[in-house]
Amino acid sequence: YGREDLDVLGLTFRKDLFLSTLQIYPPLPENERPLTKLQERLIKKLGDNAHPFYFELCDIDQLQLPVGSPSSVTLQPAPGDTGKPCGVDYELKTYVGDSPDDKAHKRDTIRLAIRKITYAPDENVPQPTAEITKEFMMSSHPLHLECTLDKGLYYHGEPIKVNVSIANRSSKTIKKIRLSVRQFADICLFSTAQYKCPVAVLESEDGFPLNPGATLNKIFTLVPLLEDNRDKRGLALDGKLKHEDTNLASSTIFDPGVSKENLGIVVQYKVKVRLLVALGSDVALELPFTLTHPKPIEPEDPVITQTETNPPPVAAVPAAEPETKNADAPIDNNLIMFDTSGTGALLADQDDDFIIEEFVRMRLKDHSKNDSSEA
């Protein structure tokens, strides 16, 4: 992070957490594996100069991210800040050289940003609960506060329900209650620093003041959203790609045996409940929880019937007239037009088309932006 001109002074605000290199051409026999449907269709369209490769988040002898590697996180900069923001990001760099030992040059290199996100763990997260008993001077009985969340794992944008139970047996009067969702971001660069940032705040006087001897049982709802915190500097966000918005950073899932220093930025969330007591010290407690993305559902294989495999002649649709191509357009807009007849089209994975369409859309957007800047 920081300005690039500081590197000339020998001040590099950077720490490499993971590095792996793979030769994709000429292909090595130990790196061979069956092609995916998307790779087969891309090779069919792009020709012999397309060279497939892969990397996975598992322990294999290929381009890989190790188990327990940190997710992509970015600290939100202030409106006037310049330079690259602090965060953890991944970059896939492909370059051409005469030998495996050649260094990468900018003219022979392309870079692709990759976002690694965290999904909800498979195991059940216990329901958070906490209680505290506070004794005051000149009071014969204490003040008891007990709080419980409806569950321990939430998805981004999901409301958090806090069940609050207060038994005021003391001689003090409780003026009001304040609830907040706080984000804790530990930055493990060269020295550990911590940012604390409230992302949702609720203050209520409903049912208050709570006089001595009274009780209160109530459920409060909090919704932490990035839309309400875009002006807060140092807020941890999920790493975002170009032309895409993001959300609050997901909670860091700790893997056994992984050092905290190797995670770059550690993100945690807690609900804080505070009772404001008249003529006495406040009473507060915290409830940790997990905020993350839902695990995507894997698509099922399509079922092909006999009628779909051999459609009747009357159902055939005549091919449309091809549009006239612009001779000056350097981008092939027909990139996603694969074979749409026969069994191969029925077996084609629809998700592959979405990926390629997004790829073409991004290229067209960048191309139009360059044309407007040159003009």
Tab-separated table of C-alpha atoms in Angstrom, residues 37-374:
chain	number	residue	atom	x	y	z
A	37	LYS	CA	-15.956	-27.993	-20.527
A	38	LEU	CA	-15.095	-24.306	-20.532
A	39	GLN	CA	-11.477	-24.986	-21.518
A	40	GLU	CA	-12.547	-27.327	-24.332
A	41	ARG	CA	-14.909	-24.750	-25.762
A	42	LEU	CA	-12.356	-21.939	-25.473
A	43	ILE	CA	-9.713	-24.009	-27.273
A	44	LYS	CA	-12.246	-24.820	-29.987
A	45	LYS	CA	-12.936	-21.126	-30.474
A	46	LEU	CA	-9.471	-19.608	-29.955
A	47	GLY	CA	-7.409	-22.223	-31.775
A	48	ASP	CA	-4.054	-23.874	-31.155
A	49	ASN	CA	-2.505	-20.795	-29.558
A	50	ALA	CA	-4.735	-21.176	-26.495
A	51	HIS	CA	-2.934	-22.993	-23.665
A	52	PRO	CA	-5.078	-24.148	-20.724
A	53	PHE	CA	-3.845	-24.206	-17.148
A	54	TYR	CA	-5.407	-24.394	-13.695
A	55	PHE	CA	-4.857	-23.779	-10.027
A	56	GLU	CA	-6.895	-24.969	-7.064
A	57	LEU	CA	-7.252	-24.220	-3.370
A	58	CYS	CA	-5.946	-27.613	-2.312
A	59	ASP	CA	-2.689	-29.450	-1.794
A	60	ILE	CA	-1.631	-30.491	-5.312
A	61	ASP	CA	1.490	-30.153	-7.427
A	62	GLN	CA	0.127	-27.270	-9.472
A	63	LEU	CA	-0.360	-23.548	-9.093
A	64	GLN	CA	-2.069	-23.601	-5.710
A	65	LEU	CA	-3.107	-21.508	-2.765
A	66	PRO	CA	-2.214	-23.229	0.490
A	67	VAL	CA	-4.807	-24.324	2.995
A	68	GLY	CA	-5.496	-21.489	5.396
A	69	SER	CA	-4.366	-18.765	2.988
A	70	PRO	CA	-5.897	-15.352	3.763
A	71	SER	CA	-8.930	-14.036	1.932
A	72	SER	CA	-8.902	-10.845	-0.106
A	73	VAL	CA	-9.365	-7.838	2.191
A	74	THR	CA	-9.061	-4.098	1.571
A	75	LEU	CA	-9.015	-1.313	4.160
A	76	GLN	CA	-11.304	1.497	3.053
A	77	PRO	CA	-9.251	4.657	2.427
A	78	ALA	CA	-10.321	8.173	3.300
A	79	PRO	CA	-11.842	10.286	0.495
A	80	GLY	CA	-8.623	12.269	0.000
A	81	ASP	CA	-6.149	9.389	0.234
A	82	THR	CA	-3.981	8.609	-2.785
A	83	GLY	CA	-2.086	5.486	-3.730
A	84	LYS	CA	-2.959	1.861	-3.364
A	85	PRO	CA	-5.035	1.051	-0.264
A	86	CYS	CA	-3.738	-1.343	2.356
A	87	GLY	CA	-5.046	-4.872	2.036
A	88	VAL	CA	-4.485	-8.474	1.010
A	89	ASP	CA	-4.855	-9.169	-2.704
A	90	TYR	CA	-3.967	-11.894	-5.186
A	91	GLU	CA	-2.589	-11.393	-8.656
A	92	LEU	CA	-2.167	-13.907	-11.445
A	93	LYS	CA	0.736	-12.765	-13.639
A	94	THR	CA	1.450	-14.406	-16.999
A	95	TYR	CA	4.579	-13.541	-18.954
A	96	VAL	CA	6.630	-14.811	-21.890
A	97	GLY	CA	10.334	-15.610	-21.672
A	98	ASP	CA	13.084	-17.529	-23.454
A	99	SER	CA	13.801	-19.699	-20.415
A	100	PRO	CA	12.155	-20.462	-17.042
A	101	ASP	CA	14.753	-18.247	-15.333
A	102	ASP	CA	13.916	-15.117	-17.346
A	103	LYS	CA	12.583	-12.150	-15.429
A	104	ALA	CA	9.191	-10.721	-16.290
A	105	HIS	CA	9.134	-7.508	-18.323
A	106	LYS	CA	6.162	-5.195	-18.420
A	107	ARG	CA	5.866	-5.365	-22.201
A	108	ASP	CA	5.579	-9.177	-22.115
A	109	THR	CA	3.313	-9.468	-19.068
A	110	ILE	CA	-0.395	-9.453	-18.398
A	111	ARG	CA	-1.924	-9.316	-14.922
A	112	LEU	CA	-5.243	-10.598	-13.641
A	113	ALA	CA	-6.653	-9.732	-10.219
A	114	ILE	CA	-8.181	-12.647	-8.318
A	115	ARG	CA	-10.551	-12.346	-5.384
A	116	LYS	CA	-10.502	-15.064	-2.729
A	117	ILE	CA	-13.597	-14.961	-0.525
A	118	THR	CA	-14.659	-16.870	2.570
A	119	TYR	CA	-17.704	-19.140	2.634
A	120	ALA	CA	-19.655	-20.306	5.642
A	121	PRO	CA	-18.037	-23.261	7.449
A	122	ASP	CA	-19.730	-26.645	7.302
A	123	GLU	CA	-19.788	-27.169	11.059
A	124	ASN	CA	-22.453	-25.559	13.230
A	125	VAL	CA	-21.508	-22.324	14.994
A	126	PRO	CA	-22.699	-22.249	18.632
A	127	GLN	CA	-25.247	-19.639	19.656
A	128	PRO	CA	-23.456	-16.741	21.405
A	129	THR	CA	-24.622	-15.844	24.888
A	130	ALA	CA	-23.116	-13.729	27.676
A	131	GLU	CA	-24.137	-12.345	31.031
A	132	ILE	CA	-22.714	-9.956	33.585
A	133	THR	CA	-23.581	-9.038	37.161
A	134	LYS	CA	-22.637	-5.576	38.396
A	135	GLU	CA	-22.592	-4.532	42.046
A	136	PHE	CA	-22.700	-0.870	43.018
A	137	MET	CA	-21.568	0.899	46.142
A	138	MET	CA	-24.355	1.649	48.611
A	139	SER	CA	-26.558	-0.934	46.905
A	140	SER	CA	-27.482	-4.222	48.566
A	141	HIS	CA	-28.410	-6.063	45.355
A	142	PRO	CA	-26.668	-6.220	41.936
A	143	LEU	CA	-27.702	-5.391	38.384
A	144	HIS	CA	-27.893	-8.435	36.094
A	145	LEU	CA	-27.641	-8.265	32.280
A	146	GLU	CA	-27.955	-11.286	29.974
A	147	CYS	CA	-27.791	-11.155	26.146
A	148	THR	CA	-28.176	-13.813	23.468
A	149	LEU	CA	-27.973	-13.779	19.675
A	150	ASP	CA	-30.493	-15.814	17.676
A	151	LYS	CA	-27.586	-17.670	16.004
A	152	GLY	CA	-23.806	-17.579	15.693
A	153	LEU	CA	-23.400	-17.235	11.910
A	154	TYR	CA	-24.874	-14.546	9.693
A	155	TYR	CA	-24.695	-13.812	5.984
A	156	HIS	CA	-23.975	-10.346	4.593
A	157	GLY	CA	-27.114	-8.207	4.722
A	158	GLU	CA	-28.886	-10.482	7.197
A	159	PRO	CA	-30.441	-8.859	10.310
A	160	ILE	CA	-28.912	-9.676	13.700
A	161	LYS	CA	-31.430	-10.149	16.494
A	162	VAL	CA	-30.196	-9.528	20.050
A	163	ASN	CA	-32.283	-10.804	22.944
A	164	VAL	CA	-31.662	-8.593	26.013
A	165	SER	CA	-32.776	-9.496	29.522
A	166	ILE	CA	-32.248	-6.982	32.376
A	167	ALA	CA	-32.982	-7.533	36.071
A	168	ASN	CA	-32.341	-4.288	37.938
A	169	ARG	CA	-32.267	-5.239	41.600
A	170	SER	CA	-29.855	-2.445	42.448
A	171	SER	CA	-30.631	1.036	43.677
A	172	LYS	CA	-29.531	2.628	40.394
A	173	THR	CA	-31.666	3.799	37.479
A	174	ILE	CA	-30.832	2.693	33.937
A	175	LYS	CA	-31.339	5.630	31.544
A	176	LYS	CA	-31.128	3.848	28.173
A	177	ILE	CA	-29.464	1.050	26.203
A	178	ARG	CA	-26.973	1.257	23.359
A	179	LEU	CA	-26.200	-1.630	20.984
A	180	SER	CA	-23.537	-1.724	18.286
A	181	VAL	CA	-21.902	-4.136	15.872
A	182	ARG	CA	-18.149	-3.560	15.950
A	183	GLN	CA	-15.584	-4.723	13.449
A	184	PHE	CA	-12.079	-5.598	14.668
A	185	ALA	CA	-9.323	-5.706	12.038
A	186	ASP	CA	-5.856	-6.849	13.138
A	187	ILE	CA	-3.245	-5.836	10.563
A	188	CYS	CA	-0.274	-8.196	10.779
A	189	LEU	CA	2.259	-6.512	8.506
A	190	PHE	CA	5.580	-5.852	10.213
A	191	SER	CA	3.940	-4.934	13.509
A	192	THR	CA	0.400	-5.732	14.597
A	193	ALA	CA	-2.092	-2.857	14.663
A	194	GLN	CA	-5.829	-3.016	15.293
A	195	TYR	CA	-8.685	-0.984	13.871
A	196	LYS	CA	-12.008	-0.872	15.731
A	197	CYS	CA	-14.960	0.415	13.761
A	198	PRO	CA	-18.705	0.361	14.564
A	199	VAL	CA	-20.693	-0.725	11.505
A	200	ALA	CA	-24.209	-0.641	13.019
A	201	VAL	CA	-25.409	1.370	16.034
A	202	LEU	CA	-28.773	1.410	17.800
A	203	GLU	CA	-29.714	3.513	20.831
A	204	SER	CA	-33.100	2.998	22.456
A	205	GLU	CA	-35.051	4.577	25.300
A	206	ASP	CA	-38.137	2.409	24.797
A	207	GLY	CA	-38.935	0.888	28.201
A	208	PHE	CA	-36.493	3.222	29.941
A	209	PRO	CA	-35.683	4.613	32.390
A	210	LEU	CA	-35.575	1.295	34.208
A	211	ASN	CA	-36.092	1.997	37.875
A	212	PRO	CA	-34.762	-0.106	40.773
A	213	GLY	CA	-36.541	-3.431	41.091
A	214	ALA	CA	-37.772	-3.427	37.457
A	215	THR	CA	-37.027	-5.957	34.713
A	216	LEU	CA	-36.950	-5.773	30.919
A	217	ASN	CA	-36.947	-8.420	28.189
A	218	LYS	CA	-36.711	-7.188	24.628
A	219	ILE	CA	-35.334	-8.125	21.198
A	220	PHE	CA	-33.320	-5.560	19.234
A	221	THR	CA	-32.381	-5.817	15.544
A	222	LEU	CA	-29.140	-4.612	13.930
A	223	VAL	CA	-28.173	-4.785	10.236
A	224	PRO	CA	-24.491	-4.068	9.416
A	225	LEU	CA	-24.201	-2.799	5.826
A	226	LEU	CA	-21.455	-1.141	3.811
A	227	GLU	CA	-23.930	1.439	2.451
A	228	ASP	CA	-24.096	3.012	5.905
A	229	ASN	CA	-20.295	3.097	6.421
A	230	ARG	CA	-18.727	4.315	3.168
A	231	ASP	CA	-17.150	7.342	4.847
A	232	LYS	CA	-15.239	5.437	7.553
A	233	ARG	CA	-11.502	5.164	7.059
A	234	GLY	CA	-9.837	1.864	7.947
A	235	LEU	CA	-12.999	-0.220	7.576
A	236	ALA	CA	-12.146	-3.722	6.319
A	237	LEU	CA	-13.930	-4.714	3.106
A	238	ASP	CA	-13.944	-7.838	0.997
A	239	GLY	CA	-11.469	-7.449	-1.856
A	240	LYS	CA	-13.239	-6.168	-4.951
A	241	LEU	CA	-12.598	-6.606	-8.634
A	242	LYS	CA	-12.740	-3.925	-11.308
A	243	HIS	CA	-16.188	-2.435	-12.032
A	244	GLU	CA	-17.709	-4.299	-9.080
A	245	ASP	CA	-18.934	-3.205	-5.679
A	246	THR	CA	-18.121	-5.115	-2.523
A	247	ASN	CA	-19.335	-5.567	1.052
A	248	LEU	CA	-18.009	-5.634	4.586
A	249	ALA	CA	-15.115	-8.026	5.060
A	250	SER	CA	-16.047	-11.551	6.054
A	251	SER	CA	-14.930	-12.956	9.379
A	252	THR	CA	-11.563	-14.693	9.252
A	253	ILE	CA	-11.884	-18.459	9.591
A	254	PHE	CA	-8.919	-19.761	11.568
A	255	ASP	CA	-7.434	-23.058	10.407
A	256	PRO	CA	-5.476	-25.149	12.909
A	257	GLY	CA	-1.740	-24.778	12.549
A	258	VAL	CA	-1.902	-21.472	10.636
A	259	SER	CA	-0.070	-18.577	12.233
A	260	LYS	CA	-1.921	-15.301	12.665
A	261	GLU	CA	0.979	-13.409	11.064
A	262	ASN	CA	0.477	-15.369	7.814
A	263	LEU	CA	-3.104	-14.153	7.429
A	264	GLY	CA	-2.205	-10.529	6.728
A	265	ILE	CA	-5.443	-9.023	8.051
A	266	VAL	CA	-7.630	-10.785	10.629
A	267	VAL	CA	-11.278	-9.636	10.761
A	268	GLN	CA	-13.697	-10.339	13.612
A	269	TYR	CA	-17.128	-9.047	14.617
A	270	LYS	CA	-18.761	-8.518	18.005
A	271	VAL	CA	-22.091	-7.171	19.220
A	272	LYS	CA	-21.612	-4.785	22.141
A	273	VAL	CA	-24.482	-4.070	24.553
A	274	ARG	CA	-24.099	-1.158	26.957
A	275	LEU	CA	-26.453	-0.003	29.705
A	276	LEU	CA	-26.126	3.676	30.619
A	277	VAL	CA	-26.598	3.911	34.382
A	278	ALA	CA	-27.464	7.152	36.140
A	279	LEU	CA	-24.930	8.181	38.811
A	280	GLY	CA	-22.894	5.013	38.260
A	281	SER	CA	-20.540	3.265	35.891
A	282	ASP	CA	-22.009	1.762	32.719
A	283	VAL	CA	-22.496	-1.988	32.295
A	284	ALA	CA	-21.397	-3.595	29.013
A	285	LEU	CA	-20.728	-6.992	27.459
A	286	GLU	CA	-19.747	-8.349	24.024
A	287	LEU	CA	-21.020	-11.233	21.889
A	288	PRO	CA	-18.730	-12.513	19.091
A	289	PHE	CA	-20.282	-13.869	15.891
A	290	THR	CA	-19.312	-14.865	12.347
A	291	LEU	CA	-20.216	-12.793	9.264
A	292	THR	CA	-19.586	-14.472	5.912
A	293	HIS	CA	-20.975	-15.517	2.517
A	294	PRO	CA	-23.306	-18.490	2.027
A	295	LYS	CA	-21.686	-21.483	0.415
A	296	PRO	CA	-22.864	-21.732	-3.219
A	297	ILE	CA	-24.937	-24.703	-4.285
A	298	GLU	CA	-23.159	-26.873	-6.830
A	299	PRO	CA	-25.213	-27.209	-10.064
A	300	GLU	CA	-26.593	-30.627	-10.862
A	301	ASP	CA	-25.875	-32.365	-14.152
A	302	PRO	CA	-28.687	-31.797	-16.701
A	303	VAL	CA	-30.909	-34.743	-17.563
A	304	ILE	CA	-31.149	-35.282	-21.325
A	305	THR	CA	-34.263	-37.037	-22.587
A	306	GLN	CA	-34.619	-38.916	-25.849
A	307	THR	CA	-36.823	-36.178	-27.291
A	308	GLU	CA	-34.235	-33.501	-26.470
A	309	THR	CA	-31.407	-35.587	-27.930
A	310	ASN	CA	-33.222	-36.154	-31.248
A	311	PRO	CA	-35.550	-33.186	-31.757
A	312	PRO	CA	-38.148	-33.431	-34.545
A	313	PRO	CA	-37.456	-31.528	-37.784
A	314	VAL	CA	-40.401	-29.193	-37.223
A	315	ALA	CA	-38.747	-27.842	-34.080
A	316	ALA	CA	-35.619	-26.717	-35.904
A	317	VAL	CA	-34.980	-22.967	-35.872
A	318	PRO	CA	-33.311	-21.466	-38.950
A	319	ALA	CA	-29.955	-19.796	-38.336
A	320	ALA	CA	-29.992	-16.019	-38.209
A	321	GLU	CA	-28.139	-13.906	-40.745
A	322	PRO	CA	-24.699	-12.979	-39.411
A	323	GLU	CA	-24.230	-9.302	-38.669
A	324	THR	CA	-21.742	-7.256	-40.645
A	325	LYS	CA	-18.497	-6.923	-38.719
A	326	ASN	CA	-16.686	-3.663	-38.251
A	327	ALA	CA	-13.253	-3.922	-39.840
A	328	ASP	CA	-11.775	-1.613	-37.210
A	329	ALA	CA	-13.037	-3.558	-34.196
A	330	PRO	CA	-10.102	-5.443	-32.597
A	331	ILE	CA	-12.354	-7.535	-30.336
A	332	ASP	CA	-14.124	-10.658	-31.508
A	333	ASN	CA	-17.714	-10.146	-30.324
A	334	ASN	CA	-18.497	-13.694	-31.393
A	335	LEU	CA	-16.332	-15.170	-28.649
A	336	ILE	CA	-19.213	-16.884	-26.867
A	337	MET	CA	-20.891	-18.254	-29.998
A	338	PHE	CA	-20.025	-21.926	-29.775
A	339	ASP	CA	-21.739	-24.814	-31.492
A	340	THR	CA	-25.450	-24.483	-30.669
A	341	SER	CA	-26.744	-27.561	-32.456
A	342	GLY	CA	-26.728	-31.219	-31.553
A	343	THR	CA	-26.136	-32.965	-28.262
A	344	GLY	CA	-23.068	-30.897	-27.415
A	345	ALA	CA	-25.157	-27.764	-26.942
A	346	LEU	CA	-27.573	-29.586	-24.676
A	347	LEU	CA	-24.734	-30.825	-22.516
A	348	ALA	CA	-23.016	-27.419	-22.380
A	349	ASP	CA	-22.849	-25.900	-18.962
A	350	GLN	CA	-24.827	-22.650	-18.795
A	351	ASP	CA	-22.463	-21.258	-16.165
A	352	ASP	CA	-19.600	-21.399	-18.666
A	353	ASP	CA	-21.520	-19.078	-21.002
A	354	PHE	CA	-22.087	-16.621	-18.175
A	355	ILE	CA	-18.370	-16.581	-17.403
A	356	ILE	CA	-17.410	-15.974	-21.022
A	357	GLU	CA	-20.107	-13.322	-21.473
A	358	GLU	CA	-18.738	-11.491	-18.442
A	359	PHE	CA	-15.232	-11.780	-19.911
A	360	VAL	CA	-16.366	-10.242	-23.195
A	361	ARG	CA	-18.335	-7.505	-21.407
A	362	MET	CA	-15.266	-6.461	-19.421
A	363	ARG	CA	-13.102	-6.362	-22.567
A	364	LEU	CA	-15.668	-4.267	-24.424
A	365	LYS	CA	-15.962	-1.844	-21.484
A	366	ASP	CA	-12.183	-1.397	-21.243
A	367	HIS	CA	-11.958	-0.932	-25.002
A	368	SER	CA	-14.647	1.754	-25.064
A	369	LYS	CA	-12.987	3.541	-22.126
A	370	ASN	CA	-9.645	3.610	-23.965
A	371	ASP	CA	-11.327	4.996	-27.097
A	372	SER	CA	-12.984	7.788	-25.121
A	373	SER	CA	-9.713	8.737	-23.388
A	374	GLU	CA	-7.842	8.861	-26.707
